[in-house]
Amino acid sequence: MSSSSQLPNGSDGNDLTDHVAGGNSFSEILSQPECWKACAAYLQEQGTLEDACRRFSDAEEWLFIGCGSSYYVALCAAASMTALSSRRARAVPASEVLLFPDIVLAGSHRSVPVLISRSGQTSEVLKAAELLRERAIPTLAISCAPGQKLEQLASLAILLPAADEKSTVMTRSFTSMLLALQTLGALLGKNEAVSDSLTTIGDAAAPELRGLPERIQQFVAQHDFADYVCLGQGPFYGLASEYALKVTEMSVSYAQSFHSLEFRHGPKSIVSPQTLLVFLLSESGYAAECDLLEEMKSLGGTTLVVANRADARARRAADILVELSIDAPELVRLAPSLVAGQLLGLFTGLKNGFDPDSPRNLSRAVILEDKPSKKPEHAAL
């Protein structure tokens, strides 16, 4: 199935003067396997990841920083870094660094902040970079746009120009930056098998993703949902958050994300046939997550299940099952696991009459006007 044959309204997404709603996003989503291969080759040629390993080899902690989708990259990257390198890692929004730096940076004298921004222009990330520079803390940046201010502020920058996008919403930039940061973790952990799998995941995933657009499009066409809930545990929680954001951005729908088992503790009250529950099933938590899946199905929810290989329980409880069947370690499969969520957002947006390439109220980078800071005024006691 070619990308052009499935592109919304038949556009090839290249003619901006005759723009078709969702055309760029659709092309960028389907380009991901090839984009991952191009980025892996570029990084090997540039040697940037090896430079980062040498420069930050004695780091005790990795602190991943971003905004919006880039923060969700940070969540996935932090979980991956700990799993692959046995180093402590955590993720924080850039705003936390700005508003509560003493809390975020407490005890982090051997921590490496990793600043994540597709555009290299995100104001809060740049301000966080400036704050860290003022405190003489070396930083690593990752971006898809060379020559931007973030590259200048960081001690070292990982650049992925092939992953940049025309669309407002992040798709291939998210997965490509995540794969690069996971490869960094594998190199630090001297995990050659995972590093090799990350380099070749484009070829491994392409056959399994080829028929996915038509299936997701048909599923969206057949259902109308009032709520979207996206569930994942461990490294999949960041993906669940990104699933919810893609649906919110592209279709102006209400979507939430939770750690899977937390959904039982109150939020399950919203479950109905008009609630789409997305389950990102992990291997280590598979049995417990399937218990939850069956429970939510018994309450009447509609379910979209993403798994590498599903058993009979998951198949019975899934209204639509996305089975990757990729022979690669679980962490390596995070990037291809996201594609269904990107397509869900795209086709829901088109169904709702929006252009997923340019969602309302959004821009490609959040650039804030500098304003003089004011101390808060307090009423006299």
mmCIF file of C-alpha atoms in Angstrom:
data_model
loop_
_atom_site.group_PDB
_atom_site.id
_atom_site.type_symbol
_atom_site.label_atom_id
_atom_site.label_comp_id
_atom_site.label_asym_id
_atom_site.label_seq_id
_atom_site.Cartn_x
_atom_site.Cartn_y
_atom_site.Cartn_z
ATOM 1 C CA MET A 1 0.000 0.000 0.000
ATOM 2 C CA SER A 2 1.735 3.200 -1.090
ATOM 3 C CA SER A 3 1.628 6.370 0.961
ATOM 4 C CA SER A 4 0.149 8.352 -1.915
ATOM 5 C CA SER A 5 -2.762 5.946 -2.372
ATOM 6 C CA GLN A 6 -3.717 6.308 1.277
ATOM 7 C CA LEU A 7 -3.069 10.021 1.648
ATOM 8 C CA PRO A 8 -6.190 11.984 2.638
ATOM 9 C CA ASN A 9 -8.132 13.137 -0.434
ATOM 10 C CA GLY A 10 -5.484 11.777 -2.793
ATOM 11 C CA SER A 11 -2.827 14.474 -2.356
ATOM 12 C CA ASP A 12 0.841 13.535 -2.309
ATOM 13 C CA GLY A 13 1.445 16.127 0.412
ATOM 14 C CA ASN A 14 4.191 17.968 -1.521
ATOM 15 C CA ASP A 15 2.240 20.818 -3.158
ATOM 16 C CA LEU A 16 1.738 23.420 -0.451
ATOM 17 C CA THR A 17 -0.125 25.697 -2.854
ATOM 18 C CA ASP A 18 -2.817 23.054 -3.221
ATOM 19 C CA HIS A 19 -2.802 21.795 0.342
ATOM 20 C CA VAL A 20 -5.029 18.885 1.287
ATOM 21 C CA ALA A 21 -6.058 18.540 4.924
ATOM 22 C CA GLY A 22 -3.781 16.136 6.746
ATOM 23 C CA GLY A 23 -1.616 15.461 3.698
ATOM 24 C CA ASN A 24 1.699 16.428 5.242
ATOM 25 C CA SER A 25 0.991 14.627 8.509
ATOM 26 C CA PHE A 26 -0.017 11.466 6.676
ATOM 27 C CA SER A 27 3.134 11.466 4.557
ATOM 28 C CA GLU A 28 5.307 12.136 7.592
ATOM 29 C CA ILE A 29 3.699 9.328 9.601
ATOM 30 C CA LEU A 30 4.179 6.818 6.797
ATOM 31 C CA SER A 31 7.740 7.988 6.147
ATOM 32 C CA GLN A 32 8.906 6.935 9.612
ATOM 33 C CA PRO A 33 10.602 3.592 8.847
ATOM 34 C CA GLU A 34 12.689 5.217 6.106
ATOM 35 C CA CYS A 35 13.303 8.253 8.299
ATOM 36 C CA TRP A 36 14.579 6.059 11.146
ATOM 37 C CA LYS A 37 17.040 4.398 8.785
ATOM 38 C CA ALA A 38 18.236 7.768 7.459
ATOM 39 C CA CYS A 39 18.701 9.159 10.970
ATOM 40 C CA ALA A 40 20.618 6.068 12.132
ATOM 41 C CA ALA A 41 22.958 6.333 9.136
ATOM 42 C CA TYR A 42 23.459 10.066 9.730
ATOM 43 C CA LEU A 43 24.272 9.577 13.411
ATOM 44 C CA GLN A 44 26.776 6.847 12.596
ATOM 45 C CA GLU A 45 28.407 9.119 10.039
ATOM 46 C CA GLN A 46 28.546 12.108 12.410
ATOM 47 C CA GLY A 47 29.649 10.131 15.476
ATOM 48 C CA THR A 48 27.674 12.437 17.789
ATOM 49 C CA LEU A 49 26.353 9.678 20.037
ATOM 50 C CA GLU A 50 29.860 8.345 20.574
ATOM 51 C CA ASP A 51 30.993 11.900 21.389
ATOM 52 C CA ALA A 52 28.216 12.160 23.974
ATOM 53 C CA CYS A 53 29.238 8.840 25.543
ATOM 54 C CA ARG A 54 32.818 10.012 25.912
ATOM 55 C CA ARG A 55 31.911 13.448 27.215
ATOM 56 C CA PHE A 56 29.338 12.295 29.777
ATOM 57 C CA SER A 57 30.652 8.834 30.630
ATOM 58 C CA ASP A 58 30.913 9.602 34.374
ATOM 59 C CA ALA A 59 27.357 10.967 34.708
ATOM 60 C CA GLU A 60 25.442 9.546 37.644
ATOM 61 C CA GLU A 61 22.038 10.750 36.426
ATOM 62 C CA TRP A 62 20.408 11.796 33.170
ATOM 63 C CA LEU A 63 17.778 14.520 33.331
ATOM 64 C CA PHE A 64 15.589 14.686 30.217
ATOM 65 C CA ILE A 65 13.840 18.032 29.677
ATOM 66 C CA GLY A 66 11.166 19.023 27.162
ATOM 67 C CA CYS A 67 7.742 20.589 26.584
ATOM 68 C CA GLY A 68 4.623 18.957 25.152
ATOM 69 C CA SER A 69 5.500 16.036 22.882
ATOM 70 C CA SER A 70 9.181 16.570 23.659
ATOM 71 C CA TYR A 71 8.416 16.024 27.342
ATOM 72 C CA TYR A 72 6.812 12.716 26.429
ATOM 73 C CA VAL A 73 9.963 11.859 24.467
ATOM 74 C CA ALA A 74 11.755 12.649 27.735
ATOM 75 C CA LEU A 75 9.557 10.232 29.703
ATOM 76 C CA CYS A 76 10.248 7.393 27.267
ATOM 77 C CA ALA A 77 13.936 8.249 27.025
ATOM 78 C CA ALA A 78 14.384 8.351 30.815
ATOM 79 C CA ALA A 79 12.813 4.918 31.264
ATOM 80 C CA SER A 80 14.917 3.574 28.400
ATOM 81 C CA MET A 81 18.141 5.088 29.736
ATOM 82 C CA THR A 82 17.723 3.418 33.125
ATOM 83 C CA ALA A 83 16.810 0.071 31.589
ATOM 84 C CA LEU A 84 19.629 0.091 29.036
ATOM 85 C CA SER A 85 22.500 1.666 30.975
ATOM 86 C CA SER A 86 21.566 1.095 34.647
ATOM 87 C CA ARG A 87 21.995 4.866 35.179
ATOM 88 C CA ARG A 88 19.461 6.893 37.137
ATOM 89 C CA ALA A 89 17.293 8.936 34.807
ATOM 90 C CA ARG A 90 14.198 11.105 35.112
ATOM 91 C CA ALA A 91 12.115 13.437 32.983
ATOM 92 C CA VAL A 92 10.795 16.895 33.826
ATOM 93 C CA PRO A 93 8.966 19.598 31.867
ATOM 94 C CA ALA A 94 11.166 22.586 31.089
ATOM 95 C CA SER A 95 8.787 24.757 33.116
ATOM 96 C CA GLU A 96 9.739 22.844 36.273
ATOM 97 C CA VAL A 97 13.392 23.726 35.715
ATOM 98 C CA LEU A 98 12.432 27.379 35.334
ATOM 99 C CA LEU A 99 9.990 27.705 38.212
ATOM 100 C CA PHE A 100 11.489 25.258 40.717
ATOM 101 C CA PRO A 101 15.172 24.917 39.789
ATOM 102 C CA ASP A 102 16.378 24.221 43.320
ATOM 103 C CA ILE A 103 14.010 21.261 43.606
ATOM 104 C CA VAL A 104 14.752 19.846 40.143
ATOM 105 C CA LEU A 105 18.514 20.325 40.361
ATOM 106 C CA ALA A 106 19.017 19.397 44.024
ATOM 107 C CA GLY A 107 21.906 16.972 44.389
ATOM 108 C CA SER A 108 22.483 16.860 40.634
ATOM 109 C CA HIS A 109 26.143 17.911 40.491
ATOM 110 C CA ARG A 110 26.911 14.893 38.270
ATOM 111 C CA SER A 111 23.664 14.987 36.331
ATOM 112 C CA VAL A 112 23.478 15.517 32.569
ATOM 113 C CA PRO A 113 20.485 17.596 31.452
ATOM 114 C CA VAL A 114 19.248 16.602 27.983
ATOM 115 C CA LEU A 115 17.310 19.425 26.312
ATOM 116 C CA ILE A 116 14.760 18.209 23.759
ATOM 117 C CA SER A 117 13.190 20.479 21.125
ATOM 118 C CA ARG A 118 12.240 19.619 17.554
ATOM 119 C CA SER A 119 12.655 23.219 16.423
ATOM 120 C CA GLY A 120 15.512 24.250 18.688
ATOM 121 C CA GLN A 121 13.457 27.380 19.370
ATOM 122 C CA THR A 122 11.051 26.402 22.166
ATOM 123 C CA SER A 123 11.213 29.330 24.588
ATOM 124 C CA GLU A 124 10.964 27.376 27.834
ATOM 125 C CA VAL A 125 13.634 24.906 26.725
ATOM 126 C CA LEU A 126 15.927 27.775 25.711
ATOM 127 C CA LYS A 127 15.397 29.491 29.060
ATOM 128 C CA ALA A 128 16.157 26.214 30.839
ATOM 129 C CA ALA A 129 19.350 25.924 28.768
ATOM 130 C CA GLU A 130 20.338 29.457 29.763
ATOM 131 C CA LEU A 131 19.692 28.748 33.442
ATOM 132 C CA LEU A 132 21.796 25.588 33.308
ATOM 133 C CA ARG A 133 24.564 27.441 31.512
ATOM 134 C CA GLU A 134 24.560 30.152 34.179
ATOM 135 C CA ARG A 135 25.038 27.391 36.763
ATOM 136 C CA ALA A 136 27.953 25.957 34.759
ATOM 137 C CA ILE A 137 26.122 22.643 34.195
ATOM 138 C CA PRO A 138 27.151 20.973 30.902
ATOM 139 C CA THR A 139 24.165 19.995 28.752
ATOM 140 C CA LEU A 140 23.289 17.775 25.809
ATOM 141 C CA ALA A 141 20.646 18.923 23.311
ATOM 142 C CA ILE A 142 18.708 17.043 20.660
ATOM 143 C CA SER A 143 16.832 18.749 17.835
ATOM 144 C CA CYS A 144 15.737 18.302 14.244
ATOM 145 C CA ALA A 145 16.709 21.842 13.195
ATOM 146 C CA PRO A 146 20.406 22.695 12.796
ATOM 147 C CA GLY A 147 21.684 26.224 13.372
ATOM 148 C CA GLN A 148 19.186 27.210 16.058
ATOM 149 C CA LYS A 149 19.865 28.843 19.425
ATOM 150 C CA LEU A 150 19.530 25.606 21.382
ATOM 151 C CA GLU A 151 22.517 24.163 19.541
ATOM 152 C CA GLN A 152 24.552 27.220 20.549
ATOM 153 C CA LEU A 153 23.536 27.059 24.213
ATOM 154 C CA ALA A 154 24.229 23.343 24.697
ATOM 155 C CA SER A 155 27.616 21.805 25.338
ATOM 156 C CA LEU A 156 26.924 19.212 22.649
ATOM 157 C CA ALA A 157 24.005 18.756 20.239
ATOM 158 C CA ILE A 158 22.503 15.712 18.513
ATOM 159 C CA LEU A 159 20.917 16.856 15.257
ATOM 160 C CA LEU A 160 18.423 14.925 13.118
ATOM 161 C CA PRO A 161 17.597 17.166 10.132
ATOM 162 C CA ALA A 162 15.963 14.309 8.195
ATOM 163 C CA ALA A 163 13.282 13.995 10.896
ATOM 164 C CA ASP A 164 11.973 17.569 10.722
ATOM 165 C CA GLU A 165 8.412 18.105 9.519
ATOM 166 C CA LYS A 166 6.232 20.545 7.630
ATOM 167 C CA SER A 167 3.296 19.822 9.932
ATOM 168 C CA THR A 168 2.658 21.547 13.231
ATOM 169 C CA VAL A 169 2.188 18.273 15.096
ATOM 170 C CA MET A 170 5.209 16.103 15.923
ATOM 171 C CA THR A 171 5.194 12.587 14.468
ATOM 172 C CA ARG A 172 8.440 11.322 12.919
ATOM 173 C CA SER A 173 10.477 13.851 14.917
ATOM 174 C CA PHE A 174 9.161 12.266 18.136
ATOM 175 C CA THR A 175 10.039 8.705 17.183
ATOM 176 C CA SER A 176 13.378 9.636 15.610
ATOM 177 C CA MET A 177 14.584 11.617 18.630
ATOM 178 C CA LEU A 178 13.446 8.811 20.914
ATOM 179 C CA LEU A 179 15.360 6.204 18.918
ATOM 180 C CA ALA A 180 18.496 8.371 18.997
ATOM 181 C CA LEU A 181 18.298 8.777 22.775
ATOM 182 C CA GLN A 182 17.643 5.059 23.222
ATOM 183 C CA THR A 183 20.705 4.312 21.108
ATOM 184 C CA LEU A 184 22.708 6.602 23.380
ATOM 185 C CA GLY A 185 21.490 4.583 26.361
ATOM 186 C CA ALA A 186 22.430 1.318 24.666
ATOM 187 C CA LEU A 187 25.915 2.634 23.875
ATOM 188 C CA LEU A 188 26.426 3.804 27.456
ATOM 189 C CA GLY A 189 25.309 0.385 28.675
ATOM 190 C CA LYS A 190 27.510 -1.366 26.105
ATOM 191 C CA ASN A 191 24.423 -3.231 24.915
ATOM 192 C CA GLU A 192 25.434 -3.962 21.343
ATOM 193 C CA ALA A 193 22.438 -6.183 20.573
ATOM 194 C CA VAL A 194 19.930 -3.446 21.456
ATOM 195 C CA SER A 195 21.995 -0.810 19.667
ATOM 196 C CA ASP A 196 21.976 -2.911 16.492
ATOM 197 C CA SER A 197 18.219 -3.522 16.796
ATOM 198 C CA LEU A 198 17.560 0.207 17.164
ATOM 199 C CA THR A 199 19.577 0.875 14.018
ATOM 200 C CA THR A 200 17.563 -1.641 11.982
ATOM 201 C CA ILE A 201 14.074 -1.121 13.454
ATOM 202 C CA GLY A 202 12.957 0.716 10.307
ATOM 203 C CA ASP A 203 13.330 -2.421 8.193
ATOM 204 C CA ALA A 204 11.827 -4.610 10.916
ATOM 205 C CA ALA A 205 8.740 -2.429 11.435
ATOM 206 C CA ALA A 206 7.879 -1.431 7.863
ATOM 207 C CA PRO A 207 6.024 -4.619 6.818
ATOM 208 C CA GLU A 208 3.907 -4.660 9.979
ATOM 209 C CA LEU A 209 2.939 -0.976 9.674
ATOM 210 C CA ARG A 210 2.061 -1.044 5.970
ATOM 211 C CA GLY A 211 -1.596 -2.042 6.333
ATOM 212 C CA LEU A 212 -2.252 -0.032 9.489
ATOM 213 C CA PRO A 213 -3.600 3.230 7.987
ATOM 214 C CA GLU A 214 -6.557 1.567 6.276
ATOM 215 C CA ARG A 215 -7.476 -0.396 9.423
ATOM 216 C CA ILE A 216 -7.353 2.676 11.681
ATOM 217 C CA GLN A 217 -9.246 4.782 9.141
ATOM 218 C CA GLN A 218 -12.054 2.203 8.943
ATOM 219 C CA PHE A 219 -12.218 1.889 12.730
ATOM 220 C CA VAL A 220 -12.509 5.665 13.153
ATOM 221 C CA ALA A 221 -15.184 5.866 10.451
ATOM 222 C CA GLN A 222 -17.307 3.264 12.248
ATOM 223 C CA HIS A 223 -17.254 4.848 15.733
ATOM 224 C CA ASP A 224 -18.074 8.103 17.493
ATOM 225 C CA PHE A 225 -16.375 8.617 20.845
ATOM 226 C CA ALA A 226 -16.980 11.145 23.599
ATOM 227 C CA ASP A 227 -13.802 10.319 25.543
ATOM 228 C CA TYR A 228 -10.398 8.880 24.767
ATOM 229 C CA VAL A 229 -8.268 7.225 27.451
ATOM 230 C CA CYS A 230 -4.718 6.046 26.750
ATOM 231 C CA LEU A 231 -3.062 3.602 29.151
ATOM 232 C CA GLY A 232 0.513 2.417 29.512
ATOM 233 C CA GLN A 233 2.967 1.388 32.213
ATOM 234 C CA GLY A 234 6.741 1.815 32.560
ATOM 235 C CA PRO A 235 8.310 3.012 29.297
ATOM 236 C CA PHE A 236 4.865 2.855 27.682
ATOM 237 C CA TYR A 237 3.432 5.597 29.894
ATOM 238 C CA GLY A 238 5.210 8.284 27.870
ATOM 239 C CA LEU A 239 3.732 6.736 24.729
ATOM 240 C CA ALA A 240 0.248 6.732 26.289
ATOM 241 C CA SER A 241 0.663 10.436 27.026
ATOM 242 C CA GLU A 242 1.695 11.083 23.432
ATOM 243 C CA TYR A 243 -1.281 9.035 22.133
ATOM 244 C CA ALA A 244 -3.598 11.287 24.132
ATOM 245 C CA LEU A 245 -1.868 14.445 22.933
ATOM 246 C CA LYS A 246 -2.056 13.389 19.277
ATOM 247 C CA VAL A 247 -5.816 12.828 19.569
ATOM 248 C CA THR A 248 -6.255 16.154 21.384
ATOM 249 C CA GLU A 249 -4.125 18.195 18.966
ATOM 250 C CA MET A 250 -5.233 16.701 15.681
ATOM 251 C CA SER A 251 -8.944 16.205 16.345
ATOM 252 C CA VAL A 252 -9.753 18.727 19.122
ATOM 253 C CA SER A 253 -11.072 15.832 21.213
ATOM 254 C CA TYR A 254 -10.843 15.237 24.943
ATOM 255 C CA ALA A 255 -8.190 12.629 25.701
ATOM 256 C CA GLN A 256 -6.488 11.562 28.921
ATOM 257 C CA SER A 257 -3.551 9.320 29.796
ATOM 258 C CA PHE A 258 -2.926 7.236 32.909
ATOM 259 C CA HIS A 259 -0.590 4.578 34.166
ATOM 260 C CA SER A 260 -2.668 1.561 33.218
ATOM 261 C CA LEU A 261 -3.492 0.147 36.629
ATOM 262 C CA GLU A 262 -4.164 3.617 38.061
ATOM 263 C CA PHE A 263 -7.222 3.818 35.832
ATOM 264 C CA ARG A 264 -9.064 1.542 38.251
ATOM 265 C CA HIS A 265 -8.726 4.082 41.053
ATOM 266 C CA GLY A 266 -11.539 6.476 40.138
ATOM 267 C CA PRO A 267 -11.183 7.311 36.424
ATOM 268 C CA LYS A 268 -12.907 4.087 35.313
ATOM 269 C CA SER A 269 -16.201 5.757 36.208
ATOM 270 C CA ILE A 270 -16.234 7.317 32.711
ATOM 271 C CA VAL A 271 -16.149 3.968 30.881
ATOM 272 C CA SER A 272 -18.968 3.465 28.368
ATOM 273 C CA PRO A 273 -19.311 2.335 24.751
ATOM 274 C CA GLN A 274 -18.520 5.966 23.805
ATOM 275 C CA THR A 275 -15.163 5.762 25.605
ATOM 276 C CA LEU A 276 -12.231 4.547 23.534
ATOM 277 C CA LEU A 277 -9.697 2.866 25.812
ATOM 278 C CA VAL A 278 -6.234 2.470 24.278
ATOM 279 C CA PHE A 279 -4.156 -0.255 25.923
ATOM 280 C CA LEU A 280 -0.408 -0.344 25.278
ATOM 281 C CA LEU A 281 0.387 -3.816 26.543
ATOM 282 C CA SER A 282 3.882 -4.449 27.870
ATOM 283 C CA GLU A 283 5.607 -7.787 28.208
ATOM 284 C CA SER A 284 6.611 -7.521 31.869
ATOM 285 C CA GLY A 285 3.153 -6.332 32.933
ATOM 286 C CA TYR A 286 1.144 -8.289 30.377
ATOM 287 C CA ALA A 287 -0.934 -10.459 32.753
ATOM 288 C CA ALA A 288 -1.985 -7.577 35.029
ATOM 289 C CA GLU A 289 -2.691 -5.297 32.068
ATOM 290 C CA CYS A 290 -4.822 -7.981 30.411
ATOM 291 C CA ASP A 291 -6.797 -8.313 33.645
ATOM 292 C CA LEU A 292 -7.529 -4.593 33.416
ATOM 293 C CA LEU A 293 -8.364 -4.855 29.716
ATOM 294 C CA GLU A 294 -10.935 -7.575 30.377
ATOM 295 C CA GLU A 295 -12.391 -5.624 33.298
ATOM 296 C CA MET A 296 -12.845 -2.446 31.259
ATOM 297 C CA LYS A 297 -14.354 -4.416 28.394
ATOM 298 C CA SER A 298 -16.863 -5.936 30.832
ATOM 299 C CA LEU A 299 -17.848 -2.383 31.830
ATOM 300 C CA GLY A 300 -18.780 -1.635 28.220
ATOM 301 C CA GLY A 301 -15.733 0.261 26.990
ATOM 302 C CA THR A 302 -14.517 0.154 23.391
ATOM 303 C CA THR A 303 -10.897 -0.977 23.180
ATOM 304 C CA LEU A 304 -7.912 -0.436 20.917
ATOM 305 C CA VAL A 305 -5.110 -2.790 21.931
ATOM 306 C CA VAL A 306 -1.476 -2.441 20.864
ATOM 307 C CA ALA A 307 0.787 -5.401 21.591
ATOM 308 C CA ASN A 308 3.719 -7.106 20.012
ATOM 309 C CA ARG A 309 2.064 -10.506 20.193
ATOM 310 C CA ALA A 310 -1.384 -10.942 21.724
ATOM 311 C CA ASP A 311 -2.854 -14.026 23.354
ATOM 312 C CA ALA A 312 -6.461 -15.214 23.240
ATOM 313 C CA ARG A 313 -7.461 -13.020 26.204
ATOM 314 C CA ALA A 314 -6.331 -9.823 24.520
ATOM 315 C CA ARG A 315 -7.870 -10.818 21.207
ATOM 316 C CA ARG A 316 -11.287 -11.427 22.780
ATOM 317 C CA ALA A 317 -11.255 -8.102 24.612
ATOM 318 C CA ALA A 318 -10.001 -5.969 21.705
ATOM 319 C CA ASP A 319 -12.365 -4.162 19.358
ATOM 320 C CA ILE A 320 -9.320 -3.482 17.209
ATOM 321 C CA LEU A 321 -5.954 -5.162 17.754
ATOM 322 C CA VAL A 322 -2.669 -3.752 16.473
ATOM 323 C CA GLU A 323 -0.186 -6.612 16.651
ATOM 324 C CA LEU A 324 3.356 -5.589 15.722
ATOM 325 C CA SER A 325 4.989 -9.048 15.608
ATOM 326 C CA ILE A 326 8.475 -7.501 15.533
ATOM 327 C CA ASP A 327 11.399 -9.666 16.622
ATOM 328 C CA ALA A 328 13.227 -7.049 18.683
ATOM 329 C CA PRO A 329 13.577 -6.169 22.382
ATOM 330 C CA GLU A 330 10.605 -4.432 23.958
ATOM 331 C CA LEU A 331 12.249 -1.015 24.322
ATOM 332 C CA VAL A 332 13.216 -1.041 20.649
ATOM 333 C CA ARG A 333 9.541 -1.377 19.740
ATOM 334 C CA LEU A 334 8.434 1.842 21.468
ATOM 335 C CA ALA A 335 8.732 3.936 18.305
ATOM 336 C CA PRO A 336 6.653 1.651 16.047
ATOM 337 C CA SER A 337 4.125 1.230 18.860
ATOM 338 C CA LEU A 338 3.289 4.942 18.531
ATOM 339 C CA VAL A 339 2.218 4.876 14.877
ATOM 340 C CA ALA A 340 -1.323 3.672 15.620
ATOM 341 C CA GLY A 341 -1.867 6.649 17.935
ATOM 342 C CA GLN A 342 -0.617 9.103 15.327
ATOM 343 C CA LEU A 343 -3.023 7.642 12.766
ATOM 344 C CA LEU A 344 -5.864 7.654 15.307
ATOM 345 C CA GLY A 345 -5.375 11.374 15.839
ATOM 346 C CA LEU A 346 -5.069 12.062 12.112
ATOM 347 C CA PHE A 347 -8.178 10.215 10.967
ATOM 348 C CA THR A 348 -10.266 11.421 13.910
ATOM 349 C CA GLY A 349 -9.286 14.989 13.067
ATOM 350 C CA LEU A 350 -10.261 14.541 9.430
ATOM 351 C CA LYS A 351 -13.564 12.955 10.436
ATOM 352 C CA ASN A 352 -14.254 15.933 12.708
ATOM 353 C CA GLY A 353 -13.601 18.365 9.861
ATOM 354 C CA PHE A 354 -10.199 19.673 10.979
ATOM 355 C CA ASP A 355 -6.840 19.910 9.244
ATOM 356 C CA PRO A 356 -4.431 17.813 11.351
ATOM 357 C CA ASP A 357 -1.479 19.548 9.674
ATOM 358 C CA SER A 358 -2.421 22.872 11.271
ATOM 359 C CA PRO A 359 -4.490 22.435 14.455
ATOM 360 C CA ARG A 360 -6.204 25.522 15.752
ATOM 361 C CA ASN A 361 -4.402 27.656 18.352
ATOM 362 C CA LEU A 362 -1.105 25.833 17.752
ATOM 363 C CA SER A 363 2.221 26.671 16.092
ATOM 364 C CA ARG A 364 5.249 24.508 15.288
ATOM 365 C CA ALA A 365 7.191 25.987 18.206
ATOM 366 C CA VAL A 366 5.986 27.802 21.312
ATOM 367 C CA ILE A 367 7.965 31.046 21.219
ATOM 368 C CA LEU A 368 7.097 33.411 24.051
ATOM 369 C CA GLU A 369 7.657 37.126 24.144
ATOM 370 C CA ASP A 370 10.155 38.150 26.793
ATOM 371 C CA LYS A 371 8.501 40.170 29.530
ATOM 372 C CA PRO A 372 10.148 41.892 32.480
ATOM 373 C CA SER A 373 9.758 39.773 35.582
ATOM 374 C CA LYS A 374 7.698 41.196 38.413
ATOM 375 C CA LYS A 375 7.745 40.199 42.019
ATOM 376 C CA PRO A 376 4.301 39.284 43.361
ATOM 377 C CA GLU A 377 2.594 41.887 45.461
ATOM 378 C CA HIS A 378 1.078 40.660 48.713
ATOM 379 C CA ALA A 379 -1.630 42.351 50.722
ATOM 380 C CA ALA A 380 -0.560 43.645 54.100
ATOM 381 C CA LEU A 381 -1.479 41.384 56.993
#
